[in-house]
CSV table of C-alpha atoms and ligand atoms in Angstrom, one decimal:
chain,number,residue,atom,x,y,z
A,1,MET,CA,-60.1,69.5,35.4
A,2,ASN,CA,-61.1,68.9,31.8
A,3,MET,CA,-59.3,67.4,28.9
A,4,TYR,CA,-59.9,70.3,26.5
A,5,ASP,CA,-58.0,72.7,28.8
A,6,LEU,CA,-55.1,70.3,29.2
A,7,ILE,CA,-54.8,69.8,25.4
A,8,VAL,CA,-54.8,73.6,24.9
A,9,LYS,CA,-52.3,74.1,27.7
A,10,LYS,CA,-49.9,71.5,26.2
A,11,LYS,CA,-50.4,72.9,22.7
A,12,ARG,CA,-49.4,76.3,23.9
A,13,GLY,CA,-46.1,75.0,25.3
A,14,GLY,CA,-47.3,74.6,28.9
A,15,THR,CA,-46.1,72.0,31.5
A,16,LEU,CA,-48.6,69.5,32.8
A,17,ALA,CA,-48.6,69.1,36.6
A,18,ALA,CA,-48.3,65.7,38.2
A,19,ASP,CA,-52.0,65.7,39.3
A,20,GLU,CA,-53.1,66.7,35.8
A,21,ILE,CA,-51.2,63.8,34.3
A,22,ARG,CA,-52.6,61.4,36.8
A,23,TRP,CA,-56.1,62.6,36.2
A,24,MET,CA,-55.7,62.4,32.4
A,25,ILE,CA,-54.3,58.8,32.6
A,26,ARG,CA,-57.0,57.6,35.0
A,27,GLY,CA,-59.7,59.1,32.8
A,28,TYR,CA,-58.3,57.6,29.6
A,29,THR,CA,-57.9,54.2,31.2
A,30,ASP,CA,-61.5,54.3,32.6
A,31,GLY,CA,-62.8,55.2,29.1
A,32,LYS,CA,-64.0,58.7,30.3
A,33,ILE,CA,-61.6,60.5,28.0
A,34,PRO,CA,-62.2,59.5,24.4
A,35,ASP,CA,-59.6,58.5,21.8
A,36,TYR,CA,-60.0,61.7,19.8
A,37,GLN,CA,-59.0,63.9,22.7
A,38,MET,CA,-56.1,61.7,23.7
A,39,SER,CA,-54.9,61.6,20.1
A,40,ALA,CA,-54.9,65.5,20.1
A,41,MET,CA,-52.9,65.4,23.4
A,42,MET,CA,-50.4,62.9,21.9
A,43,MET,CA,-49.9,65.1,18.9
A,44,ALA,CA,-49.5,68.2,21.0
A,45,ILE,CA,-46.8,66.3,23.0
A,46,CYS,CA,-45.1,65.3,19.7
A,47,PHE,CA,-44.8,69.0,18.8
A,48,VAL,CA,-44.1,70.6,22.2
A,49,GLY,CA,-42.4,67.8,24.1
A,50,MET,CA,-42.3,67.0,27.8
A,51,SER,CA,-39.9,67.9,30.6
A,52,ASP,CA,-38.0,65.1,32.5
A,53,GLU,CA,-40.4,65.7,35.4
A,54,GLU,CA,-43.5,65.3,33.2
A,55,THR,CA,-42.0,62.2,31.6
A,56,LYS,CA,-41.4,60.6,35.1
A,57,ASP,CA,-44.9,61.6,36.2
A,58,LEU,CA,-46.4,60.1,33.0
A,59,THR,CA,-44.4,56.9,33.5
A,60,LEU,CA,-45.5,56.4,37.1
A,61,ALA,CA,-49.2,57.2,36.3
A,62,MET,CA,-49.2,54.6,33.5
A,63,ALA,CA,-47.3,52.0,35.6
A,64,LYS,CA,-49.9,52.4,38.4
A,65,SER,CA,-52.9,52.4,36.0
A,66,GLY,CA,-53.3,48.6,36.6
A,67,ASP,CA,-51.7,45.8,38.6
A,68,MET,CA,-48.1,45.9,39.7
A,69,LEU,CA,-46.9,42.3,39.1
A,70,ASP,CA,-45.4,40.6,42.1
A,71,LEU,CA,-42.8,38.1,40.8
A,72,SER,CA,-41.3,37.4,44.2
A,73,ALA,CA,-42.4,33.7,43.8
A,74,ILE,CA,-39.7,33.4,41.1
A,75,LYS,CA,-36.4,32.3,42.5
A,76,GLY,CA,-33.3,34.4,41.5
A,77,ILE,CA,-32.8,37.8,39.9
A,78,LYS,CA,-35.5,38.2,37.2
A,79,VAL,CA,-34.3,39.9,34.0
A,80,ASP,CA,-36.2,41.4,31.1
A,81,LYS,CA,-35.2,43.2,27.9
A,82,HIS,CA,-37.0,45.7,25.7
A,83,SER,CA,-36.3,47.2,22.4
A,84,THR,CA,-37.3,50.7,21.3
A,85,GLY,CA,-38.4,49.2,18.0
A,86,GLY,CA,-36.7,48.4,14.7
A,87,VAL,CA,-37.1,46.8,11.3
A,88,GLY,CA,-36.3,43.1,11.2
A,89,ASP,CA,-35.7,43.2,14.9
A,90,LYS,CA,-36.3,39.6,16.0
A,91,THR,CA,-33.7,39.7,18.7
A,92,SER,CA,-36.0,38.8,21.6
A,93,LEU,CA,-36.9,35.5,19.9
A,94,VAL,CA,-33.2,34.5,20.0
A,95,LEU,CA,-32.1,36.3,23.2
A,96,ALA,CA,-34.8,35.1,25.6
A,97,PRO,CA,-34.2,31.3,25.2
A,98,LEU,CA,-30.5,31.9,24.8
A,99,VAL,CA,-30.3,33.6,28.2
A,100,ALA,CA,-32.8,31.2,29.8
A,101,SER,CA,-30.5,28.3,28.7
A,102,LEU,CA,-28.0,29.5,31.3
A,103,GLY,CA,-30.6,29.1,34.0
A,104,VAL,CA,-31.3,32.8,34.2
A,105,PRO,CA,-35.0,33.5,34.9
A,106,VAL,CA,-36.3,35.4,31.9
A,107,ALA,CA,-39.6,37.0,32.7
A,108,LYS,CA,-40.4,38.9,29.5
A,109,MET,CA,-43.2,41.3,28.7
A,110,SER,CA,-43.4,42.0,24.9
A,111,GLY,CA,-45.5,44.1,22.6
A,112,ARG,CA,-47.1,44.0,19.2
A,113,GLY,CA,-46.0,45.9,16.1
A,114,LEU,CA,-45.8,49.7,16.4
A,115,GLY,CA,-45.7,52.1,13.5
A,116,HIS,CA,-43.3,50.7,10.9
A,117,THR,CA,-41.7,48.4,13.4
A,118,GLY,CA,-42.6,44.8,14.3
A,119,GLY,CA,-43.4,43.3,17.7
A,120,THR,CA,-42.5,40.0,19.4
A,121,ILE,CA,-46.1,39.1,20.3
A,122,ASP,CA,-47.3,39.2,16.6
A,123,LYS,CA,-44.2,37.2,15.5
A,124,LEU,CA,-44.8,34.5,18.1
A,125,GLU,CA,-48.4,34.1,16.9
A,126,SER,CA,-46.9,32.6,13.7
A,127,PHE,CA,-47.0,29.4,15.8
A,128,THR,CA,-50.5,27.9,15.6
A,129,GLY,CA,-52.0,27.7,19.1
A,130,PHE,CA,-49.3,29.8,20.7
A,131,ARG,CA,-50.7,31.8,23.7
A,132,THR,CA,-49.2,35.1,24.7
A,133,SER,CA,-51.9,35.9,27.2
A,134,LEU,CA,-50.8,34.1,30.4
A,135,SER,CA,-52.2,34.2,33.9
A,136,THR,CA,-49.7,35.5,36.5
A,137,ASP,CA,-49.6,32.0,38.0
A,138,GLU,CA,-48.8,30.4,34.7
A,139,PHE,CA,-46.2,33.0,33.9
A,140,ILE,CA,-44.5,32.4,37.3
A,141,HIS,CA,-44.7,28.6,36.9
A,142,ASN,CA,-43.1,28.7,33.5
A,143,VAL,CA,-40.2,30.9,34.6
A,144,ASN,CA,-39.7,28.6,37.6
A,145,THR,CA,-39.7,25.4,35.6
A,146,ILE,CA,-38.2,26.2,32.2
A,147,HIS,CA,-36.7,29.7,33.0
A,148,ILE,CA,-38.6,31.5,30.4
A,149,ALA,CA,-42.1,33.0,29.8
A,150,VAL,CA,-42.9,35.7,27.2
A,151,ALA,CA,-46.3,37.4,27.7
A,152,GLY,CA,-48.2,40.2,26.0
A,153,GLN,CA,-49.5,43.0,28.1
A,154,THR,CA,-52.4,41.6,30.0
A,155,ALA,CA,-55.5,43.7,30.2
A,156,ASN,CA,-54.5,44.9,33.6
A,157,LEU,CA,-50.7,45.5,33.3
A,158,ALA,CA,-50.1,49.1,32.6
A,159,PRO,CA,-53.6,49.3,30.8
A,160,ALA,CA,-53.1,53.0,30.1
A,161,ASP,CA,-50.0,52.1,28.0
A,162,LYS,CA,-51.9,49.3,26.3
A,163,LYS,CA,-54.6,51.7,25.1
A,164,LEU,CA,-52.1,54.5,24.3
A,165,TYR,CA,-49.8,52.1,22.4
A,166,ALA,CA,-52.7,51.0,20.1
A,167,LEU,CA,-53.7,54.7,19.6
A,168,ARG,CA,-50.2,56.0,18.9
A,169,ASP,CA,-49.6,53.1,16.4
A,170,VAL,CA,-52.3,54.5,14.1
A,171,THR,CA,-52.1,58.3,14.7
A,172,GLY,CA,-48.5,59.0,13.8
A,173,THR,CA,-47.6,59.7,17.4
A,174,VAL,CA,-45.0,57.1,18.1
A,175,ASP,CA,-41.7,58.9,17.5
A,176,GLN,CA,-41.6,61.2,20.6
A,177,MET,CA,-38.9,60.6,23.2
A,178,SER,CA,-41.1,61.1,26.4
A,179,LEU,CA,-43.9,59.0,24.9
A,180,ILE,CA,-41.5,56.1,24.1
A,181,ALA,CA,-39.6,56.3,27.4
A,182,SER,CA,-42.9,56.3,29.5
A,183,SER,CA,-44.5,53.6,27.4
A,184,ILE,CA,-41.5,51.2,27.8
A,185,MET,CA,-40.7,52.0,31.4
A,186,SER,CA,-44.3,52.0,32.7
A,187,LYS,CA,-44.5,48.3,31.5
A,188,LYS,CA,-41.2,47.4,32.9
A,189,LEU,CA,-41.9,49.0,36.3
A,190,ALA,CA,-45.3,47.2,36.4
A,191,SER,CA,-44.0,43.9,35.3
A,192,GLY,CA,-41.9,43.1,38.3
A,193,ALA,CA,-38.5,42.2,36.8
A,194,ASP,CA,-35.4,43.1,38.9
A,195,ALA,CA,-33.1,43.9,36.1
A,196,ILE,CA,-33.7,45.3,32.6
A,197,VAL,CA,-31.5,45.6,29.5
A,198,LEU,CA,-32.8,48.1,26.9
A,199,ASP,CA,-31.9,47.9,23.2
A,200,VAL,CA,-32.2,51.5,22.1
A,201,LYS,CA,-32.2,51.6,18.3
A,202,THR,CA,-30.7,54.5,16.3
A,203,GLY,CA,-30.9,55.3,12.6
A,204,ASP,CA,-33.4,55.6,9.8
A,205,GLY,CA,-35.4,52.5,10.8
A,206,ALA,CA,-35.7,53.5,14.5
A,207,PHE,CA,-38.0,56.1,16.0
A,208,MET,CA,-34.9,58.1,17.1
A,209,LYS,CA,-33.1,58.9,13.9
A,210,ASN,CA,-29.8,60.2,15.3
A,211,LEU,CA,-27.3,59.1,17.9
A,212,GLU,CA,-27.8,62.2,20.1
A,213,ASP,CA,-31.6,61.6,20.5
A,214,SER,CA,-31.1,57.9,21.0
A,215,ARG,CA,-28.6,58.6,23.8
A,216,ALA,CA,-31.0,61.0,25.4
A,217,LEU,CA,-33.8,58.4,25.3
A,218,ALA,CA,-31.5,55.8,26.8
A,219,GLN,CA,-30.4,58.1,29.6
A,220,GLU,CA,-34.0,59.0,30.3
A,221,MET,CA,-35.1,55.4,30.6
A,222,VAL,CA,-32.1,54.3,32.6
A,223,SER,CA,-32.7,57.1,35.1
A,224,ILE,CA,-36.4,56.4,35.4
A,225,GLY,CA,-35.6,52.7,36.1
A,226,ARG,CA,-32.9,53.5,38.6
A,227,LEU,CA,-35.3,55.9,40.5
A,228,ALA,CA,-37.6,53.0,40.8
A,229,GLY,CA,-34.9,50.7,42.2
A,230,LYS,CA,-34.3,48.6,39.0
A,231,ASP,CA,-30.9,47.6,37.7
A,232,VAL,CA,-31.0,49.0,34.1
A,233,SER,CA,-28.5,49.3,31.3
A,234,ALA,CA,-29.0,50.4,27.7
A,235,VAL,CA,-27.2,49.2,24.6
A,236,ILE,CA,-27.5,51.6,21.6
A,237,SER,CA,-27.5,49.6,18.4
A,238,ASP,CA,-27.6,50.5,14.7
A,239,MET,CA,-30.9,50.6,12.8
A,240,ASP,CA,-29.6,52.2,9.6
A,241,GLN,CA,-30.4,48.9,7.9
A,242,PRO,CA,-32.8,46.1,8.9
A,243,LEU,CA,-31.4,43.6,11.4
A,244,GLY,CA,-30.6,40.3,9.7
A,245,PHE,CA,-32.3,39.8,6.3
A,246,ALA,CA,-35.9,38.9,7.1
A,247,VAL,CA,-38.6,41.5,7.7
A,248,GLY,CA,-42.2,40.2,8.4
A,249,ASN,CA,-43.6,38.1,11.2
A,250,ALA,CA,-43.2,34.4,10.2
A,251,LEU,CA,-40.2,35.2,8.0
A,252,GLU,CA,-38.5,36.7,11.1
A,253,VAL,CA,-39.4,33.7,13.2
A,254,LYS,CA,-37.7,31.4,10.7
A,255,GLU,CA,-34.5,33.6,10.7
A,256,ALA,CA,-34.5,33.6,14.5
A,257,ILE,CA,-34.7,29.8,14.5
A,258,ASP,CA,-31.8,29.6,12.0
A,259,THR,CA,-29.9,31.8,14.5
A,260,LEU,CA,-30.7,29.6,17.4
A,261,ARG,CA,-29.3,26.7,15.3
A,262,GLY,CA,-26.1,28.6,14.8
A,263,LYS,CA,-26.8,29.4,11.1
A,264,GLY,CA,-28.2,33.0,11.5
A,265,PRO,CA,-27.0,36.4,10.2
A,266,ALA,CA,-23.9,37.7,12.0
A,267,ASP,CA,-25.5,41.0,13.1
A,268,LEU,CA,-28.4,39.3,14.8
A,269,GLU,CA,-26.2,36.8,16.6
A,270,GLU,CA,-23.8,39.6,17.7
A,271,LEU,CA,-26.6,41.7,19.1
A,272,ALA,CA,-28.2,38.7,21.0
A,273,LEU,CA,-24.8,37.9,22.5
A,274,VAL,CA,-24.1,41.4,23.6
A,275,LEU,CA,-27.6,42.0,25.2
A,276,GLY,CA,-27.5,38.5,26.6
A,277,SER,CA,-24.2,39.0,28.3
A,278,TYR,CA,-25.5,42.1,30.1
A,279,MET,CA,-28.6,40.1,31.2
A,280,ALA,CA,-26.5,37.2,32.4
A,281,VAL,CA,-24.2,39.4,34.4
A,282,LYS,CA,-27.1,41.3,36.0
A,283,ALA,CA,-28.6,38.0,37.0
A,284,GLY,CA,-25.4,37.0,38.6
A,285,ARG,CA,-24.7,34.0,36.3
A,286,ALA,CA,-21.3,35.4,35.1
A,287,SER,CA,-18.8,37.7,36.7
A,288,ASP,CA,-18.3,39.8,33.6
A,289,VAL,CA,-19.6,40.2,30.1
A,290,ARG,CA,-16.7,38.4,28.5
A,291,GLU,CA,-17.3,35.3,30.5
A,292,ALA,CA,-21.1,35.6,29.9
A,293,GLU,CA,-20.6,35.9,26.1
A,294,GLU,CA,-18.5,32.7,26.1
A,295,MET,CA,-21.2,30.8,28.0
A,296,LEU,CA,-23.9,32.1,25.7
A,297,ARG,CA,-21.9,31.2,22.6
A,298,GLU,CA,-21.4,27.6,23.9
A,299,SER,CA,-25.1,27.3,24.5
A,300,LEU,CA,-25.9,28.5,21.0
A,301,LEU,CA,-23.5,26.2,19.3
A,302,GLY,CA,-24.3,23.3,21.5
A,303,GLY,CA,-28.0,23.5,20.7
A,304,MET,CA,-29.1,24.2,24.3
A,305,ALA,CA,-30.7,27.6,23.4
A,306,PHE,CA,-32.7,26.0,20.6
A,307,ASP,CA,-33.9,23.2,23.0
A,308,VAL,CA,-35.1,25.9,25.4
A,309,PHE,CA,-36.9,27.6,22.5
A,310,CYS,CA,-38.8,24.4,21.6
A,311,ARG,CA,-39.8,23.8,25.3
A,312,PHE,CA,-41.0,27.4,25.5
A,313,ILE,CA,-43.1,27.1,22.3
A,314,ARG,CA,-44.7,23.9,23.8
A,315,ALA,CA,-45.2,25.5,27.2
A,316,GLN,CA,-47.2,28.3,25.7
A,317,GLY,CA,-49.4,26.1,23.5
A,318,GLY,CA,-47.5,26.0,20.2
A,319,ASP,CA,-46.2,22.9,18.4
A,320,PRO,CA,-42.4,22.6,18.6
A,321,LYS,CA,-42.5,20.7,15.3
A,322,ASP,CA,-43.1,24.1,13.7
A,323,ALA,CA,-39.8,25.2,15.2
A,324,ARG,CA,-37.9,22.1,14.0
A,325,ASP,CA,-39.4,22.4,10.5
A,326,PRO,CA,-40.1,26.2,10.0
A,327,ASP,CA,-41.5,25.5,6.5
A,328,ARG,CA,-44.7,24.6,8.5
A,329,LEU,CA,-45.0,28.3,9.5
A,330,PRO,CA,-47.4,30.6,7.6
A,331,ARG,CA,-46.2,31.1,4.0
A,332,ALA,CA,-47.3,33.7,1.5
A,333,ARG,CA,-49.0,32.8,-1.7
A,334,TYR,CA,-46.7,34.8,-4.0
A,335,ARG,CA,-42.9,35.2,-4.0
A,336,GLU,CA,-40.9,37.3,-6.4
A,337,GLU,CA,-37.4,38.7,-6.6
A,338,ALA,CA,-36.9,42.5,-6.9
A,339,LEU,CA,-33.9,43.1,-9.2
A,340,SER,CA,-31.1,45.6,-9.0
A,341,PRO,CA,-31.3,48.4,-11.6
A,342,LYS,CA,-27.5,49.1,-11.2
A,343,THR,CA,-24.1,47.5,-10.8
A,344,GLY,CA,-22.0,48.7,-7.8
A,345,TYR,CA,-22.1,48.6,-4.0
A,346,ILE,CA,-25.1,49.1,-1.7
A,347,SER,CA,-24.4,52.4,0.0
A,348,ASP,CA,-27.7,52.9,1.8
A,349,ILE,CA,-31.1,51.2,2.6
A,350,ALA,CA,-34.1,53.4,3.5
A,351,THR,CA,-34.9,51.3,6.5
A,352,GLU,CA,-38.1,52.9,7.7
A,353,GLU,CA,-39.4,52.5,4.1
A,354,ILE,CA,-38.6,48.8,4.3
A,355,GLY,CA,-40.8,48.6,7.4
A,356,ARG,CA,-43.5,50.5,5.6
A,357,ILE,CA,-43.3,48.1,2.6
A,358,CYS,CA,-44.0,45.3,5.0
A,359,LEU,CA,-47.0,47.2,6.4
A,360,LEU,CA,-48.2,47.8,2.8
A,361,LEU,CA,-48.1,44.0,2.3
A,362,GLY,CA,-50.3,43.5,5.4
A,363,GLY,CA,-47.5,42.6,7.9
A,364,GLY,CA,-48.7,45.4,10.4
A,365,ARG,CA,-51.7,47.4,11.3
A,366,GLN,CA,-53.1,50.4,9.4
A,367,THR,CA,-55.9,50.9,11.9
A,368,LYS,CA,-56.6,49.6,15.4
A,369,ASP,CA,-58.8,46.8,14.0
A,370,SER,CA,-56.5,45.7,11.2
A,371,ARG,CA,-55.6,42.0,11.0
A,372,VAL,CA,-51.9,41.2,10.5
A,373,ASP,CA,-51.0,38.8,7.7
A,374,LEU,CA,-48.2,36.8,9.4
A,375,SER,CA,-46.9,35.3,6.2
A,376,VAL,CA,-45.9,38.4,4.3
A,377,GLY,CA,-42.8,40.5,4.2
A,378,LEU,CA,-39.4,40.6,2.5
A,379,VAL,CA,-36.1,38.8,2.7
A,380,LEU,CA,-33.2,41.0,1.7
A,381,ARG,CA,-30.5,39.4,-0.4
A,382,LYS,CA,-28.2,42.5,-0.2
A,383,LYS,CA,-27.2,44.7,2.7
A,384,LYS,CA,-25.0,47.8,3.0
A,385,GLY,CA,-21.5,47.3,1.6
A,386,ASP,CA,-22.4,44.3,-0.6
A,387,SER,CA,-21.5,44.4,-4.2
A,388,VAL,CA,-24.3,43.9,-6.7
A,389,LYS,CA,-24.7,43.4,-10.5
A,390,GLU,CA,-27.5,44.9,-12.6
A,391,GLY,CA,-30.3,42.3,-12.8
A,392,GLU,CA,-29.2,40.5,-9.6
A,393,SER,CA,-31.7,40.1,-6.8
A,394,LEU,CA,-31.9,42.7,-4.1
A,395,ALA,CA,-34.7,41.0,-2.1
A,396,VAL,CA,-37.5,38.4,-2.3
A,397,ILE,CA,-41.0,39.8,-1.7
A,398,HIS,CA,-43.5,37.5,0.0
A,399,ALA,CA,-47.1,38.7,-0.7
A,400,GLY,CA,-50.6,37.5,-0.6
A,401,ASP,CA,-51.9,39.9,-3.3
A,402,ARG,CA,-50.5,40.5,-6.8
A,403,ALA,CA,-51.1,44.2,-6.9
A,404,LEU,CA,-49.5,44.8,-3.6
A,405,LEU,CA,-46.5,42.6,-4.7
A,406,LYS,CA,-46.0,44.9,-7.7
A,407,GLU,CA,-46.2,48.0,-5.6
A,408,ALA,CA,-43.8,46.6,-3.0
A,409,LYS,CA,-41.3,45.6,-5.6
A,410,ARG,CA,-41.3,49.1,-7.1
A,411,ARG,CA,-40.8,50.7,-3.7
A,412,LEU,CA,-38.2,48.2,-2.6
A,413,VAL,CA,-35.9,49.0,-5.5
A,414,GLN,CA,-36.2,52.7,-4.7
A,415,ALA,CA,-35.3,52.1,-1.1
A,416,TYR,CA,-31.8,51.0,-2.2
A,417,SER,CA,-29.0,53.5,-3.0
A,418,PHE,CA,-25.8,52.5,-4.9
A,419,SER,CA,-22.2,53.7,-5.0
A,420,GLU,CA,-19.2,52.9,-7.1
A,421,GLU,CA,-16.9,52.7,-4.0
A,422,LYS,CA,-17.4,50.2,-1.3
A,423,PRO,CA,-18.8,52.1,1.7
A,424,ASP,CA,-17.0,51.9,5.1
A,425,PRO,CA,-18.5,49.3,7.5
A,426,VAL,CA,-20.7,50.7,10.3
A,427,PRO,CA,-20.4,49.2,13.9
A,428,LEU,CA,-23.6,47.5,15.1
A,429,ILE,CA,-23.1,48.6,18.7
A,430,LYS,CA,-22.8,52.3,19.0
A,431,ASP,CA,-22.7,52.8,22.8
A,432,ILE,CA,-23.6,51.2,26.1
A,433,ILE,CA,-25.1,53.2,29.0
B,1,URA,N1,-41.8,50.0,22.5
B,1,URA,C1,-42.8,50.4,23.4
B,1,URA,O1,-43.2,49.5,24.2
B,1,URA,N2,-43.3,51.6,23.4
B,1,URA,C2,-42.9,52.5,22.5
B,1,URA,O2,-43.4,53.6,22.6
B,1,URA,C3,-41.9,52.2,21.6
B,1,URA,C4,-41.3,51.0,21.6
């Protein structure tokens, strides 16, 4: 077999056989197939697509490219959650401690930013000293003692996905259904959780821009998970505007902390409660989602979820004082308001563009070796359906560089659309599979 032939086969619309996929994934993981050939293959898949069979074979080959974690030393039903990626999506930071506060073992594997979307691991690094690289023993110990551990992909957990994720991030090859499904599910199969709740985003800020594609992605991931014996559900949620108001690593951590203290944006709280209820039911802590939601709400309002968050930050090397006083988190040098050019209602927000503005400011990676500036980003003042007056603030830009600040401001104003009539509200939860 050789990679050149496989690239050409896919480019011409062919179907890759299971042994070809296994050979390709092994060769890439071992460093025998170079990035440039794998980039060409990823791009061919973006144009040609993959069958369900190929997607399943790719998922299994990636899951088996490294260690399969054995979490049997953790008592109870272990639950994990994964988002397909969005703008301002800091849900895991709220959800993981919230669910853990009910005593549910949350064994979470998270990722870094991808394309125009952010990642939990980058966000958590806003806490000085925080470690996302945990040994299996430490991971198991933390879940057994404080019910929560959040780790990045270790070098040997689905290493093929780890390499491909970084490659896709900078080669414009993220937004393909089979690549997303296999990337997410390979990690989930390798990471040993018993139950998984998927947050499948839909809309302009998601990789799947319409509901039909998002449903297909959700179905694909649920069926791969079930084939592997996992209890999987998918919630399809709106990404036609950023979630909450903050976009950018440390800014999102601050908003997540506000939410854990009962003072967060309504959409973020709602999403955490919905996903959390499914996780709690799967773990056997509640008999139905209604009961689970009540328990979670109580924990949020009673401060229990925030206490777990502080314990979690300490257990992984961070300082919980940064959580109690988030002004200690990284802060950008410059802050400026972007002002509305019109009076009316906000009818639309170009959400992917908001994610790209954050990238422009340095909040994500332009190349595999880029360093992320954790302090930069934007905090929206106006969301869809809000009324606005000319000259009123649309958002505050947080930047480390004056020229970038100016460019970000120009693009942010253009990302907003206005109408004279108040637009109809859009539901946050679109479907549950
Ligand atoms: N999250 C992942 O882990 N992989 C993707 O491809 C998209 C979102």
